[in-house]
């Protein structure tokens, strides 16, 4: 019961975030701060993972994890500083933009 | 010789830009126009390029293998790595992980008679630990296949497992550029430190070195004369961090390398036989204590931003205090580390004053507010010796990229492999 409720809340939050996402702002942020590692089409390059095909809630939760300084994979040290100064709004805009690249 | 009309065009362009930009003269001695275009697209992590004089172009893709593009545009897939299809030969032991995979490619100076090509690749044979190898292959007359694989170097260290470092995954600091020196005819092979502090200053292994070998993988005979006792005789220089670029001075044929720095101080080095590049990331020496997984390479503060100058004092790229005779870098990228990846020399009158200049490429990376710096630098070395008189940037009319490998083409253009999956061509007129 509790789990179902939590789920519903997550979905509700995510969809609000999505609706609120300013894709143009997300695009700009991505081009200036992320593309040099993840690639102009988020296709991934060198040690930097592809973000293509990830949905917005996945990207959002990862960015929140890195922002909190928590490690995920072997190269988190490279990603954490890039998330540290992102606002909730930045994260929503980035997640919204990245999740629709190539769609 | 530049034609008169183009000379006038060149002079007026210089005059115009000096009015517009107010730049000092030294920055403007470049051709009238440099066009950057996309020559090939849709490649998968292209890493290195080698040309024949008719424009036939060999290309490595890090996780796929070796291909050749014929002058008419046809592409033949020659040597595939494990899991690939559509190659004339597939080698299941070849694999990619992290920075490792199929890296450098070089053509034998006598290719026309012996049809020989060399590649550098990570390889895992059976249950043995993976290594990097240099492979020699014969290319068929019609460029459709390769045969006669011979592994001329089998034991260049490969990083086996992840460690607690930035870029800490397996396969890290893997070197991988291979080039023949037109001066002495030997093959030079650049390697990396694998985040392993017991490689750079020790001669019992081939990591953190530049090797000088013949086409059979044997040491150049004069290597040993210049090396400390006990060093593997294939070693030319040692004490490097991670060398991904090597080119030879057009007049002196002195090897010039690019070496990735640790959150500070990318280096351009002019090599001398037996030289020590002064990298020694061991813990509990040179004023350092313990370090994560026994490697101080990114200390004192490996996961956070910090003034590169402060980093340099704690963990120098060239440690003169411990190694007073270490080779002094020609250039240290203003103390930044921005992913210095490759080197070549521009050739041809069309480059104007840039003819003969060193070009070095950058992947670009920023950390803790340091600038990313995706670019290609154009460096003027004095002809008699290794000294820099001018350092400027290639104009990027089609924009920056993660520039991985630089090679001069027989048409006088500069070709650049990018991590984005393209080959760019820079043409001067």
mmCIF file of C-alpha atoms in Angstrom, chain A residues 32-39 45-48 78 82, chain B residues 167 244 260-261 263 266 333 336-342 360-367 370-377 396 400-405 417-420:
data_model
loop_
_atom_site.group_PDB
_atom_site.id
_atom_site.type_symbol
_atom_site.label_atom_id
_atom_site.label_comp_id
_atom_site.label_asym_id
_atom_site.label_seq_id
_atom_site.Cartn_x
_atom_site.Cartn_y
_atom_site.Cartn_z
ATOM 1 C CA UNK A 32 27.661 24.706 -22.491
ATOM 2 C CA UNK A 33 28.266 22.324 -19.621
ATOM 3 C CA UNK A 34 27.740 18.730 -20.615
ATOM 4 C CA UNK A 35 28.293 18.190 -24.342
ATOM 5 C CA UNK A 36 32.086 18.377 -24.156
ATOM 6 C CA UNK A 37 32.049 15.127 -22.195
ATOM 7 C CA UNK A 38 28.818 13.330 -23.085
ATOM 8 C CA UNK A 39 28.877 14.385 -26.740
ATOM 9 C CA UNK A 45 32.482 9.579 -25.735
ATOM 10 C CA UNK A 46 35.653 8.149 -24.220
ATOM 11 C CA UNK A 47 35.117 7.635 -20.473
ATOM 12 C CA UNK A 48 31.838 9.517 -20.550
ATOM 13 C CA UNK A 78 34.494 13.438 -12.817
ATOM 14 C CA UNK A 82 29.428 19.132 -12.732
ATOM 15 C CA UNK B 167 39.170 8.118 -14.729
ATOM 16 C CA UNK B 244 49.260 9.810 -26.502
ATOM 17 C CA UNK B 260 48.578 14.103 -20.234
ATOM 18 C CA UNK B 261 48.877 15.939 -16.915
ATOM 19 C CA UNK B 263 44.531 17.964 -13.195
ATOM 20 C CA UNK B 266 49.926 18.902 -19.759
ATOM 21 C CA UNK B 333 49.970 24.321 -21.130
ATOM 22 C CA UNK B 336 46.353 23.288 -17.090
ATOM 23 C CA UNK B 337 45.471 19.707 -17.872
ATOM 24 C CA UNK B 338 43.009 19.710 -20.759
ATOM 25 C CA UNK B 339 43.503 16.315 -22.355
ATOM 26 C CA UNK B 340 46.521 16.878 -24.633
ATOM 27 C CA UNK B 341 46.134 14.065 -27.119
ATOM 28 C CA UNK B 342 48.277 14.131 -30.216
ATOM 29 C CA UNK B 360 49.009 19.617 -30.740
ATOM 30 C CA UNK B 361 45.409 18.627 -30.109
ATOM 31 C CA UNK B 362 43.247 18.716 -26.995
ATOM 32 C CA UNK B 363 40.242 16.601 -26.051
ATOM 33 C CA UNK B 364 39.214 19.323 -23.624
ATOM 34 C CA UNK B 365 38.344 18.818 -20.002
ATOM 35 C CA UNK B 366 37.646 21.218 -17.180
ATOM 36 C CA UNK B 367 37.710 20.374 -13.494
ATOM 37 C CA UNK B 370 39.548 25.214 -15.043
ATOM 38 C CA UNK B 371 38.779 26.001 -18.710
ATOM 39 C CA UNK B 372 37.841 23.038 -20.952
ATOM 40 C CA UNK B 373 40.070 24.103 -23.829
ATOM 41 C CA UNK B 374 38.978 21.984 -26.811
ATOM 42 C CA UNK B 375 41.380 23.206 -29.502
ATOM 43 C CA UNK B 376 44.458 22.647 -31.643
ATOM 44 C CA UNK B 377 47.555 24.678 -30.813
ATOM 45 C CA UNK B 396 38.003 26.209 -35.954
ATOM 46 C CA UNK B 400 35.539 22.428 -31.498
ATOM 47 C CA UNK B 401 35.437 18.706 -30.782
ATOM 48 C CA UNK B 402 37.286 16.134 -28.712
ATOM 49 C CA UNK B 403 40.320 16.103 -31.014
ATOM 50 C CA UNK B 404 42.005 12.711 -30.563
ATOM 51 C CA UNK B 405 44.509 12.097 -33.351
ATOM 52 C CA UNK B 417 40.089 12.046 -35.634
ATOM 53 C CA UNK B 418 37.447 13.121 -33.097
ATOM 54 C CA UNK B 419 35.809 11.175 -30.277
ATOM 55 C CA UNK B 420 32.489 12.327 -31.745
#
